[in-house]
Amino acid sequence: MDVNYAISFMSKDWIVANSISILYLISCLLIGKSLSKKNVEIFAKYFTYVFIVVYIIYHINHIIDGTWSLNKRLPFHLCGFSSVITCFILFIDKKQYWFEFLFYAGVLGGLNALLTPLIDNYTGTNFFYIEYFYSHTSIIILPLYMYYFMDMKLTKYSWLRCFLIINILLVFIMPIDFLIDANYMYLKEPPAVDHPLVSGEWPYYLVNLEFAVLFLLYFTYHLFNSPLLRNKTTI
């Protein structure tokens, strides 16, 4: 059975799962801070190898369970795009634009997923529960790790470029949603979870989201270019 499983904000499950996620995130960043330049890259690649294996197992399990479908399993959510980028970004030469998209989509998308968990691929199997929090925390960790320990930066208008890319993606994904009865990027209907940034019916909630996303991108850029979070020594 493939159902939407929402975890209530500040419930026992929410607190336990997010506490473990925070511990995982902090541990990876502390490891990165303690490593030499060479070992920083080695650790990042092993981190990615594990992520790729889990990502493959995720899809294999859905195929075995008979719950893999085009309208549910394509990586067309922001977190899905971030997961795919996480799988290859360390193995290409020209990383900057990919990194910037991963940073905004991964950090903001991952945080959103952790704060308002909705496991829309839940089949009652513990793997999918654990994978949800592991994967969404991982797409936060890797861009932060690259930012602080691998000399990656956010360029001046990266937040605006990311906003434009997201809107270009919307143009292609929305008709796909209606064509295959999907809800990627929640363009067809609101997510089945209480969310402070989502209000109103279709299509009005999408307008609210546009402004919210634009603000969050702009805020994130300035936050991570502020003295508080700009340098790895501040962690």
Coordinates of C-alpha atoms in Angstrom, one line a residue, residues 40-206:
V40 CA 37.8 16.6 2.8
E41 CA 37.3 15.5 -0.8
I42 CA 37.7 11.8 -0.1
F43 CA 35.0 12.0 2.7
A44 CA 32.7 13.9 0.4
K45 CA 33.0 11.2 -2.3
Y46 CA 32.4 8.4 0.1
F47 CA 29.4 10.3 1.4
T48 CA 28.1 10.5 -2.2
Y49 CA 28.7 6.8 -2.8
V50 CA 26.6 5.9 0.1
F51 CA 23.9 8.3 -1.0
I52 CA 23.9 6.8 -4.5
V53 CA 23.5 3.3 -3.1
V54 CA 20.6 4.3 -0.9
Y55 CA 19.0 6.1 -3.9
I56 CA 19.2 3.0 -6.0
I57 CA 17.9 0.8 -3.2
Y58 CA 15.0 3.2 -2.8
H59 CA 13.9 2.7 -6.4
I60 CA 14.5 -1.0 -6.4
N61 CA 12.4 -1.5 -3.3
H62 CA 9.5 0.4 -4.9
I63 CA 9.8 -1.8 -8.1
I64 CA 9.8 -4.9 -5.9
D65 CA 6.8 -3.6 -3.9
G66 CA 5.0 -2.7 -7.1
T67 CA 4.7 0.9 -6.0
W68 CA 7.0 2.5 -8.6
S69 CA 5.1 4.7 -11.1
L70 CA 5.7 7.6 -13.3
N71 CA 3.3 9.9 -11.4
K72 CA 5.1 9.2 -8.1
R73 CA 8.8 8.2 -8.5
L74 CA 10.3 10.6 -11.0
P75 CA 12.7 13.1 -9.4
F76 CA 10.6 16.1 -10.3
H77 CA 10.3 17.7 -6.8
L78 CA 13.0 20.2 -5.8
C79 CA 14.3 17.6 -3.4
G80 CA 14.3 15.0 -6.2
F81 CA 16.4 17.3 -8.5
S82 CA 18.7 17.9 -5.5
S83 CA 19.1 14.2 -5.0
V84 CA 20.1 13.6 -8.6
I85 CA 22.6 16.5 -8.5
T86 CA 24.0 15.1 -5.3
C87 CA 24.8 11.9 -7.1
F88 CA 27.0 13.5 -9.8
I89 CA 28.2 17.0 -8.7
L90 CA 31.5 15.8 -7.2
F91 CA 32.4 14.0 -10.4
I92 CA 32.2 16.9 -12.9
D93 CA 34.6 19.7 -13.5
K94 CA 32.3 22.7 -13.9
K95 CA 30.4 22.7 -10.6
Q96 CA 29.5 26.3 -9.9
Y97 CA 26.0 26.6 -11.4
W98 CA 25.0 23.1 -10.3
F99 CA 26.3 23.8 -6.8
E100 CA 24.3 27.0 -6.5
F101 CA 21.1 25.3 -7.5
L102 CA 21.9 22.4 -5.1
F103 CA 22.6 24.8 -2.3
Y104 CA 19.3 26.7 -2.5
A105 CA 17.1 23.7 -3.6
G106 CA 18.8 21.3 -1.3
V107 CA 19.1 23.4 1.9
L108 CA 15.7 25.1 1.6
G109 CA 13.9 22.0 0.1
G110 CA 15.5 19.7 2.7
L111 CA 14.6 22.0 5.6
N112 CA 11.1 22.3 4.4
A113 CA 10.8 18.5 4.1
L114 CA 12.2 18.0 7.7
L115 CA 10.0 20.7 9.2
T116 CA 6.8 19.4 7.5
P117 CA 7.4 15.7 6.8
L118 CA 5.2 14.1 4.2
I119 CA 6.3 10.7 3.2
D120 CA 4.3 10.4 0.0
N121 CA 6.0 7.2 -0.9
Y122 CA 5.3 5.4 2.4
T123 CA 4.4 1.7 2.1
G124 CA 4.6 0.8 5.8
T125 CA 8.2 -0.3 5.4
N126 CA 10.8 1.1 7.8
F127 CA 13.3 1.6 5.0
F128 CA 11.2 4.4 3.4
Y129 CA 10.7 6.1 6.7
I130 CA 14.4 6.1 7.4
E131 CA 15.3 7.0 3.8
Y132 CA 13.1 10.0 3.9
F133 CA 15.0 11.7 6.7
Y134 CA 18.4 10.4 5.6
S135 CA 18.0 11.7 2.0
H136 CA 16.5 15.1 2.9
T137 CA 19.2 15.7 5.5
S138 CA 21.9 14.6 3.0
I139 CA 20.8 17.1 0.4
I140 CA 21.3 19.8 3.1
I141 CA 24.7 18.4 4.2
L142 CA 26.5 18.2 0.9
P143 CA 26.0 21.8 -0.3
L144 CA 26.9 23.1 3.2
Y145 CA 30.0 20.8 3.2
M146 CA 31.0 22.0 -0.2
Y147 CA 30.4 25.7 0.8
Y148 CA 32.5 25.5 4.0
F149 CA 35.2 23.0 3.2
M150 CA 35.5 22.8 -0.6
D151 CA 35.8 26.5 -1.5
M152 CA 32.5 26.7 -3.3
K153 CA 30.8 30.1 -3.1
L154 CA 27.4 31.7 -3.8
T155 CA 27.8 34.4 -6.6
K156 CA 26.1 37.7 -6.4
Y157 CA 22.9 36.9 -8.3
S158 CA 22.8 33.2 -7.7
W159 CA 19.5 33.5 -5.7
L160 CA 17.8 35.2 -8.6
R161 CA 19.2 32.8 -11.1
C162 CA 17.9 29.9 -9.0
F163 CA 14.5 31.5 -8.9
L164 CA 14.4 31.8 -12.7
I165 CA 15.5 28.2 -13.1
I166 CA 12.8 27.0 -10.8
N167 CA 10.2 28.9 -12.8
I168 CA 11.5 27.5 -16.0
L169 CA 11.1 24.0 -14.5
L170 CA 7.5 24.8 -13.5
V171 CA 6.7 25.5 -17.1
F172 CA 7.7 22.0 -18.1
I173 CA 6.5 20.1 -15.0
M174 CA 3.0 21.6 -14.6
P175 CA 1.7 20.1 -17.9
I176 CA 3.4 16.8 -17.0
D177 CA 1.5 16.8 -13.7
F178 CA -1.8 17.1 -15.5
L179 CA -0.8 14.7 -18.3
I180 CA 0.1 11.8 -16.0
D181 CA -2.0 12.7 -12.9
A182 CA 1.0 13.6 -10.8
N183 CA 1.7 16.4 -8.3
Y184 CA 5.4 17.1 -8.7
M185 CA 6.5 20.3 -7.1
Y186 CA 2.9 20.5 -5.8
L187 CA 1.8 22.3 -8.9
K188 CA -1.6 20.5 -9.2
E189 CA -2.7 20.6 -5.6
P190 CA -1.3 21.7 -2.2
P191 CA 0.7 19.2 -0.3
A192 CA -1.3 17.0 2.1
V193 CA 0.3 18.5 5.1
D194 CA -0.2 21.7 7.1
H195 CA 2.3 24.2 5.8
P196 CA 2.8 27.8 6.9
L197 CA 3.7 28.9 3.3
V198 CA 0.8 27.2 1.6
S199 CA -2.7 28.8 1.8
G200 CA -5.7 28.9 -0.5
E201 CA -6.8 26.7 -3.3
W202 CA -5.3 26.1 -6.7
P203 CA -3.9 28.2 -8.4
Y204 CA -3.9 30.9 -5.7
Y205 CA -1.5 29.1 -3.3
L206 CA 1.0 29.0 -6.1

